[in-house]
Tab-separated table of C-alpha atoms in Angstrom:
chain	number	residue	atom	x	y	z
A	1	MET	CA	51.708	122.387	42.181
A	2	GLN	CA	47.941	123.062	42.543
A	3	LEU	CA	48.273	125.126	45.586
A	4	ARG	CA	47.629	128.329	43.978
A	5	ASP	CA	44.171	126.699	42.574
A	6	LEU	CA	42.897	124.544	45.272
A	7	PHE	CA	43.167	128.055	47.727
A	8	ALA	CA	41.652	130.435	44.877
A	9	GLN	CA	38.997	127.463	44.727
A	10	ASN	CA	38.114	127.253	48.326
A	11	LYS	CA	38.698	123.741	48.331
A	12	ALA	CA	41.645	123.751	50.282
A	13	ASP	CA	42.572	125.869	53.831
A	14	ALA	CA	45.702	124.818	54.817
A	15	THR	CA	48.263	122.890	53.736
A	16	VAL	CA	52.383	121.140	55.066
A	17	TRP	CA	54.245	121.986	52.561
A	18	ASN	CA	58.655	121.843	52.480
A	19	LEU	CA	58.862	125.640	52.580
A	20	ASP	CA	62.085	125.573	49.766
A	21	GLU	CA	59.463	124.263	47.418
A	22	VAL	CA	56.791	126.899	48.537
A	23	GLN	CA	57.994	130.594	49.339
A	24	GLY	CA	57.558	133.107	46.526
A	25	ARG	CA	54.961	130.668	44.220
A	26	LEU	CA	51.747	131.287	46.064
A	27	GLY	CA	51.156	134.428	45.543
A	28	MET	CA	51.097	137.756	48.525
A	29	GLU	CA	47.270	136.034	49.314
A	30	VAL	CA	48.993	133.438	50.809
A	31	ASP	CA	50.838	133.305	54.286
A	32	VAL	CA	53.573	130.533	54.225
A	33	LEU	CA	54.535	130.067	58.325
A	34	PRO	CA	57.209	127.390	58.884
A	35	LEU	CA	56.854	125.164	61.831
A	36	GLY	CA	58.965	125.619	64.592
A	37	ASP	CA	62.108	123.760	65.575
A	38	GLU	CA	60.362	121.394	67.973
A	39	VAL	CA	57.687	119.867	65.414
A	40	THR	CA	60.019	119.865	62.048
A	41	ARG	CA	62.670	117.646	64.670
A	42	ASP	CA	59.135	115.422	65.379
A	43	LEU	CA	58.447	114.994	62.166
A	44	ALA	CA	61.973	113.938	60.686
A	45	LEU	CA	62.059	111.124	63.418
A	46	ARG	CA	58.391	110.056	62.541
A	47	ASN	CA	59.151	110.313	58.978
A	48	SER	CA	62.678	108.706	58.312
A	49	SER	CA	60.998	105.571	56.701
A	50	ALA	CA	60.758	104.791	52.841
A	51	ALA	CA	59.220	101.646	51.436
A	52	ILE	CA	58.823	100.006	47.928
A	53	ILE	CA	55.249	98.615	47.425
A	54	GLY	CA	53.895	97.121	44.642
A	55	ARG	CA	51.548	95.038	43.113
A	56	THR	CA	51.451	91.329	43.970
A	57	GLU	CA	51.326	90.032	40.179
A	58	GLY	CA	54.213	92.586	40.092
A	59	ALA	CA	56.811	90.958	42.533
A	60	LYS	CA	59.044	90.004	39.491
A	61	ALA	CA	59.384	94.134	38.659
A	62	LEU	CA	59.511	94.808	42.658
A	63	SER	CA	62.297	92.108	43.037
A	64	ALA	CA	64.136	93.578	39.970
A	65	VAL	CA	64.302	96.739	41.758
A	66	GLN	CA	64.948	95.315	44.638
A	67	ASP	CA	67.623	93.701	44.061
A	68	ALA	CA	69.001	96.723	41.719
A	69	LEU	CA	69.050	99.064	45.085
A	70	ASP	CA	71.928	99.539	47.238
A	71	LEU	CA	69.961	99.799	50.654
A	72	SER	CA	73.152	101.148	52.387
A	73	GLN	CA	73.227	104.390	49.948
A	74	VAL	CA	69.463	104.878	50.109
A	75	ALA	CA	70.297	104.581	53.920
A	76	GLN	CA	73.311	106.694	53.842
A	77	LEU	CA	71.157	109.561	51.171
A	78	GLN	CA	68.054	109.360	53.561
A	79	ALA	CA	70.548	110.660	56.254
A	80	GLU	CA	72.100	113.262	54.463
A	81	VAL	CA	68.350	114.356	54.244
A	82	LEU	CA	67.640	114.391	57.755
A	83	ARG	CA	70.777	116.270	58.931
A	84	GLY	CA	69.443	118.719	56.745
A	85	ASP	CA	72.848	118.356	53.982
A	86	ARG	CA	70.729	117.235	51.019
A	87	ILE	CA	67.751	118.708	49.839
A	88	PRO	CA	64.851	115.579	48.817
A	89	SER	CA	64.029	114.924	45.436
A	90	TYR	CA	60.880	112.683	44.331
């Protein structure tokens, strides 16, 4: 994470980040304020889709990745994240 450096260099004033990833990592000079439940629910509803994006010239590779994915499993894991049963990882 580069947030501490960005704040120290005055290149950032605020950010929205996963609470579990920043607590205790930014130092005492940074206030971490959790979003309220209403905001969190609204964000979850609007940010609950995923896409695979690739260059046109990489269409064969993109097709191979798409063919290898079990979309029902992807949707199941996504639902677990939205319910709070699973922590997302990227």
